Amino acid sequence: MEHLLTKATRQHTKDHNTRLVLRTIYEGETISRAELARRTGLTRTTVSSVVGELLERHVVEEIGTGHFSGGRLPILLRVADDTNHVLAVTLEDTRIVGALVSMRGLVQQQISLPLGAVGSEALVACLTQVIDRLMDQAGGSVLGVGLSLPGVIDTIDGVVRSAVNYGLIDLPLRQLLQARYGLPVYLGNLVHLAALAEYTFGKGAVSGNLIAVSMGVGIGAGIVLQGRLFAGDSFGAGEIGHVVVVPDGPICNCGHRGCLETVASMPAIVRAARELIRHNSTSLAGVDPDEVDFASVRRALEAGDPAVQQLVSQVGNYLALALANAIGLLNIERIVLSGPVATLGQSLLDAVNGGISGMVLASLAKTTRVELLADGGDAVLRGAAAMVLDAELGLVRVSARG
Ligand SMILES: [Zn+2]
């Protein structure tokens, strides 16, 4: 027993050292073995042995030599970005989108296929078609498959617990795909993965913490806590779209009244703008309310329509109310907003910041930074890749505060 434990501890130390060395190479872009030893605090012998193993696995490669410093020219190491990819796939409205993503989060060879029908059979058929095609295109090795899906995703067992709009219940996708491809397969909720992408490949976070809110047809958030994606005890972390911000407000799909989604989602904003037209209180007055879409609301805002400005400011306030609770509870300083609603820009941001200042302790409000994320286009695919890189190689951004 003691022998087994010793062996387990030795293996654990080895894994830890491998991850530490690989992460340091990844963060340093290019680095020598001597510098690796200095930065990791490991002995040169340990570094050499770990690097040897990583070279053998083709995860890192040697490139030329470093600057002359009066002695031998050191060989530099870097991650083998050109030969290793993650196969990332996401379910996007009525399509399945897949891509090969580099170890630096670069999305390559993106393809998409229409999802013919709802239900697990149609999903699996379309999913495997996308993966098959990408496998054919992958020149080097594929480190694993990362799947991003809406709904409640059991990230531990790799099962879609429920995705109501797609008719999925308890679908064991990891098991199915692992058996077919013989590769590691990971699943995650798409809003959670967008947060992981920003954390891993984006500007990251001041500390190891981040909240990324996606605002579109629905509203949800992904939370990174101490450098790890936090899924919640039953995988439902970040469901701020269904936090009530208007008691007795409009009825929500979930059955409650006044959820954030009923007043701050894209459809809610369009609904409110149509209401303004009926009251003739906007420059859009005279336009057929049915013709009004989100883009026309944004144009009216940009043109300085006071009623629409007022509407956006109200949306910002409702969002601030939901976020204030999260800030008070967690004191996470970096919050990013993405998705169509975030394109309302500075007016929305000012209202959110103003709202937060009035709703949390001054010391917390002062250090909280809410930002708009310019382009969330590939975020979900990159997040799915980040999930695989983290699980397989330990490549997550470490806290800037150390
Ligand atoms: Zn709701």
Short mmCIF file of C-alpha atoms and ligand atoms in Angstrom, two decimals:
data_model
loop_
_atom_site.label_atom_id
_atom_site.label_comp_id
_atom_site.label_asym_id
_atom_site.label_seq_id
_atom_site.Cartn_x
_atom_site.Cartn_y
_atom_site.Cartn_z
CA MET A 1 0.00 0.00 0.00
CA GLU A 2 2.75 2.36 1.00
CA HIS A 3 4.61 1.47 -2.15
CA LEU A 4 1.55 2.29 -4.27
CA LEU A 5 1.13 5.63 -2.54
CA THR A 6 4.77 6.54 -3.09
CA LYS A 7 4.36 5.65 -6.72
CA ALA A 8 1.20 7.75 -6.99
CA THR A 9 2.95 10.71 -5.36
CA ARG A 10 5.88 10.38 -7.73
CA GLN A 11 3.52 10.32 -10.71
CA HIS A 12 1.68 13.35 -9.35
CA THR A 13 4.95 15.30 -8.99
CA LYS A 14 5.94 14.32 -12.51
CA ASP A 15 2.59 15.48 -13.92
CA HIS A 16 2.87 18.70 -11.98
CA ASN A 17 6.39 19.36 -13.28
CA THR A 18 5.36 18.56 -16.86
CA ARG A 19 2.45 20.98 -16.70
CA LEU A 20 4.56 23.67 -15.05
CA VAL A 21 7.28 23.41 -17.69
CA LEU A 22 4.84 23.29 -20.59
CA ARG A 23 2.88 26.28 -19.27
CA THR A 24 6.09 28.26 -18.84
CA ILE A 25 7.15 27.50 -22.41
CA TYR A 26 3.66 28.46 -23.61
CA GLU A 27 3.73 31.79 -21.76
CA GLY A 28 7.28 32.64 -22.74
CA GLU A 29 6.67 32.18 -26.49
CA THR A 30 10.29 31.02 -26.88
CA ILE A 31 12.54 30.08 -24.00
CA SER A 32 15.79 28.25 -23.24
CA ARG A 33 16.15 25.32 -20.84
CA ALA A 34 18.24 27.44 -18.47
CA GLU A 35 15.60 30.15 -18.36
CA LEU A 36 12.95 27.47 -17.80
CA ALA A 37 14.84 26.20 -14.78
CA ARG A 38 15.13 29.74 -13.45
CA ARG A 39 11.43 30.54 -13.90
CA THR A 40 10.04 27.24 -12.63
CA GLY A 41 12.50 26.75 -9.76
CA LEU A 42 13.07 23.17 -10.95
CA THR A 43 16.58 21.71 -11.29
CA ARG A 44 18.18 21.71 -14.74
CA THR A 45 18.17 17.92 -14.73
CA THR A 46 14.41 17.83 -14.11
CA VAL A 47 13.80 20.47 -16.79
CA SER A 48 15.90 18.53 -19.31
CA SER A 49 14.08 15.31 -18.61
CA VAL A 50 10.62 16.93 -18.83
CA VAL A 51 11.55 18.81 -22.02
CA GLY A 52 12.85 15.57 -23.55
CA GLU A 53 9.51 13.94 -22.94
CA LEU A 54 7.58 16.93 -24.37
CA LEU A 55 9.79 16.87 -27.48
CA GLU A 56 9.08 13.19 -27.90
CA ARG A 57 5.34 13.85 -27.69
CA HIS A 58 5.80 16.63 -30.30
CA VAL A 59 4.02 19.11 -28.03
CA VAL A 60 7.06 21.41 -28.04
CA GLU A 61 9.82 21.91 -30.60
CA GLU A 62 13.33 23.31 -30.71
CA ILE A 63 14.01 26.38 -32.80
CA GLY A 64 17.45 27.79 -33.64
CA THR A 65 19.40 29.53 -30.94
CA GLY A 66 18.97 32.46 -28.60
CA HIS A 67 21.05 35.61 -28.29
CA PHE A 68 24.72 35.28 -27.63
CA SER A 69 25.45 36.06 -24.00
CA GLY A 70 29.14 35.40 -23.77
CA GLY A 71 28.73 31.66 -23.64
CA ARG A 72 27.22 28.79 -25.53
CA LEU A 73 24.25 29.72 -27.68
CA PRO A 74 21.20 28.14 -26.05
CA ILE A 75 18.60 26.26 -28.07
CA LEU A 76 15.16 27.80 -27.72
CA LEU A 77 11.94 25.91 -27.15
CA ARG A 78 8.39 26.74 -28.14
CA VAL A 79 5.05 24.96 -28.30
CA ALA A 80 4.56 23.07 -31.56
CA ASP A 81 1.69 25.25 -32.66
CA ASP A 82 1.79 24.25 -36.32
CA THR A 83 1.46 20.54 -35.75
CA ASN A 84 -0.99 20.30 -32.85
CA HIS A 85 -4.62 21.30 -33.04
CA VAL A 86 -7.78 20.98 -31.07
CA LEU A 87 -10.91 20.06 -32.96
CA ALA A 88 -13.57 22.45 -31.66
CA VAL A 89 -17.27 22.19 -32.47
CA THR A 90 -20.21 24.32 -31.45
CA LEU A 91 -23.95 24.21 -31.88
CA GLU A 92 -25.01 27.59 -33.20
CA ASP A 93 -28.72 28.20 -33.78
CA THR A 94 -29.56 25.78 -36.61
CA ARG A 95 -25.99 24.94 -37.64
CA ILE A 96 -23.08 22.93 -36.36
CA VAL A 97 -19.85 24.88 -36.73
CA GLY A 98 -16.47 23.23 -36.37
CA ALA A 99 -12.84 24.28 -36.74
CA LEU A 100 -9.29 23.26 -36.06
CA VAL A 101 -7.94 25.60 -33.39
CA SER A 102 -4.22 26.10 -32.79
CA MET A 103 -2.65 25.94 -29.34
CA ARG A 104 -2.63 29.76 -29.41
CA GLY A 105 -6.36 29.93 -30.07
CA LEU A 106 -6.18 30.63 -33.79
CA VAL A 107 -9.30 29.36 -35.55
CA GLN A 108 -8.48 27.57 -38.80
CA GLN A 109 -10.39 25.58 -41.44
CA GLN A 110 -13.81 26.53 -40.12
CA ILE A 111 -16.74 24.62 -41.60
CA SER A 112 -20.44 24.53 -40.87
CA LEU A 113 -23.32 22.22 -41.72
CA PRO A 114 -27.03 22.81 -41.25
CA LEU A 115 -28.66 20.79 -38.50
CA GLY A 116 -31.58 19.15 -40.30
CA ALA A 117 -33.81 18.37 -37.34
CA VAL A 118 -33.98 18.43 -33.56
CA GLY A 119 -33.28 15.34 -31.49
CA SER A 120 -30.18 13.40 -30.57
CA GLU A 121 -30.04 11.27 -33.72
CA ALA A 122 -29.90 14.26 -36.08
CA LEU A 123 -27.39 16.02 -33.82
CA VAL A 124 -25.00 13.07 -33.62
CA ALA A 125 -25.21 12.49 -37.39
CA CYS A 126 -24.40 16.12 -38.19
CA LEU A 127 -21.74 16.35 -35.48
CA THR A 128 -19.84 13.31 -36.73
CA GLN A 129 -20.00 14.62 -40.30
CA VAL A 130 -18.37 17.90 -39.21
CA ILE A 131 -15.74 16.07 -37.13
CA ASP A 132 -14.98 13.57 -39.94
CA ARG A 133 -14.32 16.39 -42.40
CA LEU A 134 -12.06 18.25 -40.00
CA MET A 135 -10.14 15.07 -39.16
CA ASP A 136 -9.42 14.70 -42.86
CA GLN A 137 -8.14 18.27 -42.99
CA ALA A 138 -5.99 18.09 -39.85
CA GLY A 139 -2.41 17.83 -41.03
CA GLY A 140 -0.71 17.17 -37.69
CA SER A 141 -2.05 15.59 -34.58
CA VAL A 142 -5.38 16.36 -32.94
CA LEU A 143 -5.05 16.75 -29.18
CA GLY A 144 -8.74 16.22 -28.52
CA VAL A 145 -12.28 17.25 -29.34
CA GLY A 146 -13.97 20.14 -27.53
CA LEU A 147 -17.74 20.50 -27.85
CA SER A 148 -19.66 23.59 -26.95
CA LEU A 149 -23.40 23.22 -26.47
CA PRO A 150 -26.29 25.18 -25.03
CA GLY A 151 -28.15 23.94 -21.98
CA VAL A 152 -27.10 22.03 -18.90
CA ILE A 153 -23.88 20.20 -19.67
CA ASP A 154 -22.44 17.67 -17.25
CA THR A 155 -18.76 18.45 -17.76
CA ILE A 156 -17.63 15.65 -15.45
CA ASP A 157 -19.37 12.75 -17.21
CA GLY A 158 -19.49 14.44 -20.62
CA VAL A 159 -23.26 14.24 -20.92
CA VAL A 160 -25.77 16.77 -22.27
CA ARG A 161 -28.22 16.72 -19.36
CA SER A 162 -30.74 18.92 -21.13
CA ALA A 163 -30.88 21.26 -24.10
CA VAL A 164 -34.60 21.82 -24.44
CA ASN A 165 -34.57 23.76 -27.73
CA TYR A 166 -32.74 20.90 -29.42
CA GLY A 167 -34.71 18.06 -27.83
CA LEU A 168 -31.70 16.62 -26.02
CA ILE A 169 -31.95 14.79 -22.72
CA ASP A 170 -29.13 12.83 -21.07
CA LEU A 171 -27.15 12.39 -24.28
CA PRO A 172 -23.76 10.73 -23.46
CA LEU A 173 -21.82 12.54 -26.18
CA ARG A 174 -18.37 11.96 -24.72
CA GLN A 175 -18.86 8.22 -24.62
CA LEU A 176 -20.27 8.14 -28.16
CA LEU A 177 -17.55 10.26 -29.73
CA GLN A 178 -14.65 8.82 -27.76
CA ALA A 179 -15.63 5.35 -28.94
CA ARG A 180 -15.76 6.54 -32.55
CA TYR A 181 -12.59 8.64 -32.71
CA GLY A 182 -10.38 7.29 -29.94
CA LEU A 183 -9.59 10.83 -28.86
CA PRO A 184 -10.23 12.67 -25.58
CA VAL A 185 -13.61 14.44 -25.79
CA TYR A 186 -14.74 17.32 -23.56
CA LEU A 187 -18.10 19.09 -23.35
CA GLY A 188 -19.02 22.50 -22.00
CA ASN A 189 -21.80 25.06 -21.96
CA LEU A 190 -21.23 27.62 -24.71
CA VAL A 191 -21.61 30.68 -22.50
CA HIS A 192 -19.16 29.19 -19.99
CA LEU A 193 -16.70 28.45 -22.78
CA ALA A 194 -16.87 32.01 -24.14
CA ALA A 195 -15.68 33.11 -20.68
CA LEU A 196 -12.87 30.55 -20.73
CA ALA A 197 -11.78 31.81 -24.17
CA GLU A 198 -11.53 35.39 -22.97
CA TYR A 199 -9.62 34.23 -19.93
CA THR A 200 -7.20 32.01 -21.85
CA PHE A 201 -6.65 33.87 -25.12
CA GLY A 202 -8.04 37.34 -24.43
CA LYS A 203 -6.83 40.02 -22.09
CA GLY A 204 -7.41 37.58 -19.25
CA ALA A 205 -8.08 38.98 -15.85
CA VAL A 206 -6.42 41.16 -13.25
CA SER A 207 -6.50 38.20 -10.91
CA GLY A 208 -7.52 34.66 -11.78
CA ASN A 209 -11.16 35.74 -11.81
CA LEU A 210 -13.51 36.88 -14.57
CA ILE A 211 -17.21 37.14 -15.34
CA ALA A 212 -18.17 37.13 -19.03
CA VAL A 213 -21.80 37.94 -19.79
CA SER A 214 -23.30 36.96 -23.17
CA MET A 215 -26.34 39.03 -24.10
CA GLY A 216 -28.42 38.07 -27.11
CA VAL A 217 -31.73 36.24 -27.40
CA GLY A 218 -30.91 34.89 -23.96
CA ILE A 219 -28.61 36.18 -21.23
CA GLY A 220 -26.08 34.06 -19.39
CA ALA A 221 -22.67 34.35 -17.83
CA GLY A 222 -19.51 32.29 -17.57
CA ILE A 223 -17.45 32.56 -14.42
CA VAL A 224 -13.73 31.90 -14.06
CA LEU A 225 -12.69 31.57 -10.42
CA GLN A 226 -9.04 31.34 -9.43
CA GLY A 227 -8.03 30.33 -12.93
CA ARG A 228 -10.67 27.62 -13.35
CA LEU A 229 -13.96 27.68 -15.16
CA PHE A 230 -16.65 27.43 -12.49
CA ALA A 231 -19.59 25.33 -13.72
CA GLY A 232 -21.54 25.25 -10.46
CA ASP A 233 -22.69 22.30 -8.36
CA SER A 234 -25.25 21.21 -10.94
CA PHE A 235 -23.59 22.89 -13.94
CA GLY A 236 -25.90 25.92 -13.87
CA ALA A 237 -23.49 28.67 -12.78
CA GLY A 238 -24.01 32.07 -14.38
CA GLU A 239 -27.74 31.78 -15.05
CA ILE A 240 -28.22 35.49 -14.40
CA GLY A 241 -30.76 35.73 -17.23
CA HIS A 242 -33.29 34.19 -14.89
CA VAL A 243 -32.63 36.32 -11.86
CA VAL A 244 -35.68 38.50 -11.17
CA VAL A 245 -34.88 42.20 -11.53
CA VAL A 246 -38.46 43.51 -11.90
CA PRO A 247 -40.83 42.01 -9.33
CA ASP A 248 -44.15 41.28 -11.08
CA GLY A 249 -42.55 42.19 -14.41
CA PRO A 250 -43.22 40.52 -17.77
CA ILE A 251 -43.73 36.78 -17.80
CA CYS A 252 -40.60 34.76 -18.68
CA ASN A 253 -40.20 31.45 -20.55
CA CYS A 254 -39.05 29.92 -17.29
CA GLY A 255 -42.42 30.61 -15.67
CA HIS A 256 -41.32 33.44 -13.37
CA ARG A 257 -41.96 37.14 -13.84
CA GLY A 258 -39.48 39.94 -14.41
CA CYS A 259 -36.32 37.89 -15.08
CA LEU A 260 -33.39 39.87 -16.51
CA GLU A 261 -34.07 38.24 -19.89
CA THR A 262 -37.57 39.73 -20.02
CA VAL A 263 -36.19 43.29 -19.88
CA ALA A 264 -32.60 43.21 -21.19
CA SER A 265 -32.39 40.55 -23.93
CA MET A 266 -32.49 41.40 -27.63
CA PRO A 267 -36.18 40.43 -28.04
CA ALA A 268 -37.08 42.37 -24.87
CA ILE A 269 -35.39 45.51 -26.20
CA VAL A 270 -37.18 45.23 -29.54
CA ARG A 271 -40.48 44.70 -27.72
CA ALA A 272 -39.90 47.82 -25.61
CA ALA A 273 -38.99 49.87 -28.71
CA ARG A 274 -42.24 48.80 -30.39
CA GLU A 275 -44.07 49.96 -27.30
CA LEU A 276 -42.36 53.36 -27.60
CA ILE A 277 -43.59 53.65 -31.21
CA ARG A 278 -47.14 52.95 -30.10
CA HIS A 279 -46.78 55.87 -27.68
CA ASN A 280 -45.25 58.07 -30.38
CA SER A 281 -42.35 58.83 -28.09
CA THR A 282 -39.50 57.97 -30.42
CA SER A 283 -38.04 59.10 -33.72
CA LEU A 284 -39.04 55.66 -34.96
CA ALA A 285 -42.67 56.79 -34.61
CA GLY A 286 -44.55 56.22 -37.84
CA VAL A 287 -42.52 53.12 -38.62
CA ASP A 288 -44.58 49.94 -38.63
CA PRO A 289 -43.80 48.39 -35.23
CA ASP A 290 -43.48 44.99 -36.88
CA GLU A 291 -40.70 46.35 -39.07
CA VAL A 292 -38.61 47.36 -36.08
CA ASP A 293 -35.68 45.05 -35.34
CA PHE A 294 -32.64 45.27 -33.09
CA ALA A 295 -30.56 47.03 -35.76
CA SER A 296 -33.10 49.83 -36.09
CA VAL A 297 -33.13 50.32 -32.33
CA ARG A 298 -29.33 50.62 -32.39
CA ARG A 299 -29.48 53.12 -35.25
CA ALA A 300 -32.03 55.24 -33.34
CA LEU A 301 -29.72 55.16 -30.31
CA GLU A 302 -26.74 56.27 -32.39
CA ALA A 303 -28.85 59.07 -33.87
CA GLY A 304 -29.47 60.35 -30.34
CA ASP A 305 -33.15 59.42 -29.96
CA PRO A 306 -33.88 60.43 -26.33
CA ALA A 307 -36.57 57.78 -25.76
CA VAL A 308 -34.30 55.00 -27.03
CA GLN A 309 -31.42 56.37 -24.95
CA GLN A 310 -33.70 56.21 -21.95
CA LEU A 311 -34.61 52.62 -22.85
CA VAL A 312 -30.94 51.56 -23.13
CA SER A 313 -30.14 53.27 -19.87
CA GLN A 314 -32.95 51.27 -18.23
CA VAL A 315 -31.53 48.05 -19.74
CA GLY A 316 -28.12 48.95 -18.29
CA ASN A 317 -29.67 49.49 -14.90
CA TYR A 318 -31.38 46.12 -14.89
CA LEU A 319 -28.14 44.46 -15.87
CA ALA A 320 -26.32 46.38 -13.13
CA LEU A 321 -28.83 45.07 -10.62
CA ALA A 322 -28.09 41.45 -11.57
CA LEU A 323 -24.33 42.09 -11.65
CA ALA A 324 -24.31 43.96 -8.32
CA ASN A 325 -25.38 40.78 -6.59
CA ALA A 326 -22.54 38.86 -8.22
CA ILE A 327 -20.02 41.61 -7.34
CA GLY A 328 -21.20 41.77 -3.73
CA LEU A 329 -21.00 38.00 -3.46
CA LEU A 330 -17.71 37.35 -5.27
CA ASN A 331 -15.83 40.67 -5.62
CA ILE A 332 -14.71 39.77 -9.15
CA GLU A 333 -13.14 42.88 -10.65
CA ARG A 334 -13.19 42.20 -14.39
CA ILE A 335 -16.57 41.80 -16.07
CA VAL A 336 -16.91 41.67 -19.86
CA LEU A 337 -20.10 41.99 -21.88
CA SER A 338 -20.50 40.42 -25.30
CA GLY A 339 -23.21 39.49 -27.79
CA PRO A 340 -25.63 41.65 -29.80
CA VAL A 341 -26.91 43.66 -26.82
CA ALA A 342 -23.32 44.68 -25.99
CA THR A 343 -23.16 46.43 -29.38
CA LEU A 344 -25.33 49.15 -27.83
CA GLY A 345 -21.93 50.41 -26.75
CA GLN A 346 -20.99 53.28 -24.49
CA SER A 347 -24.59 54.26 -23.56
CA LEU A 348 -25.15 50.76 -22.18
CA LEU A 349 -21.76 50.68 -20.47
CA ASP A 350 -22.30 54.07 -18.78
CA ALA A 351 -25.67 52.92 -17.45
CA VAL A 352 -24.21 49.63 -16.16
CA ASN A 353 -21.32 51.38 -14.43
CA GLY A 354 -23.61 54.06 -12.99
CA GLY A 355 -25.99 51.41 -11.73
CA ILE A 356 -23.23 49.36 -10.10
CA SER A 357 -21.83 52.43 -8.31
CA GLY A 358 -25.19 52.94 -6.67
CA MET A 359 -25.71 49.33 -5.70
CA VAL A 360 -22.50 47.94 -4.20
CA LEU A 361 -20.01 49.18 -1.61
CA ALA A 362 -17.99 52.12 -2.93
CA SER A 363 -14.72 50.24 -2.41
CA LEU A 364 -15.99 47.34 -4.54
CA ALA A 365 -17.48 49.61 -7.23
CA LYS A 366 -14.18 51.49 -7.50
CA THR A 367 -12.18 48.41 -8.41
CA THR A 368 -14.78 46.78 -10.68
CA ARG A 369 -14.17 47.24 -14.40
CA VAL A 370 -16.98 46.43 -16.82
CA GLU A 371 -15.87 46.26 -20.46
CA LEU A 372 -17.48 45.58 -23.81
CA LEU A 373 -15.95 42.81 -25.84
CA ALA A 374 -15.57 43.94 -29.44
CA ASP A 375 -15.95 40.67 -31.30
CA GLY A 376 -17.21 37.51 -29.74
CA GLY A 377 -17.39 35.76 -33.15
CA ASP A 378 -15.09 32.83 -32.60
CA ALA A 379 -15.11 32.99 -28.81
CA VAL A 380 -17.10 29.82 -28.32
CA LEU A 381 -14.88 27.72 -30.63
CA ARG A 382 -11.77 29.10 -28.96
CA GLY A 383 -13.30 28.38 -25.57
CA ALA A 384 -13.98 24.78 -26.56
CA ALA A 385 -10.31 24.53 -27.58
CA ALA A 386 -9.18 26.15 -24.32
CA MET A 387 -11.14 23.52 -22.39
CA VAL A 388 -9.22 20.72 -24.14
CA LEU A 389 -5.84 22.45 -23.79
CA ASP A 390 -6.49 22.93 -20.10
CA ALA A 391 -7.64 19.38 -19.44
CA GLU A 392 -5.01 17.65 -21.57
CA LEU A 393 -1.96 19.87 -21.08
CA GLY A 394 -2.73 22.21 -18.19
CA LEU A 395 -2.49 25.22 -20.48
CA VAL A 396 -4.55 27.85 -18.71
CA ARG A 397 -3.46 31.37 -18.04
CA VAL A 398 -2.08 31.71 -14.55
CA SER A 399 -3.00 34.53 -12.26
CA ALA A 400 -1.12 37.74 -13.03
CA ARG A 401 -0.77 38.23 -9.30
CA GLY A 402 1.05 34.94 -9.15
ZN ZN B 1 -36.85 33.48 -16.38
#
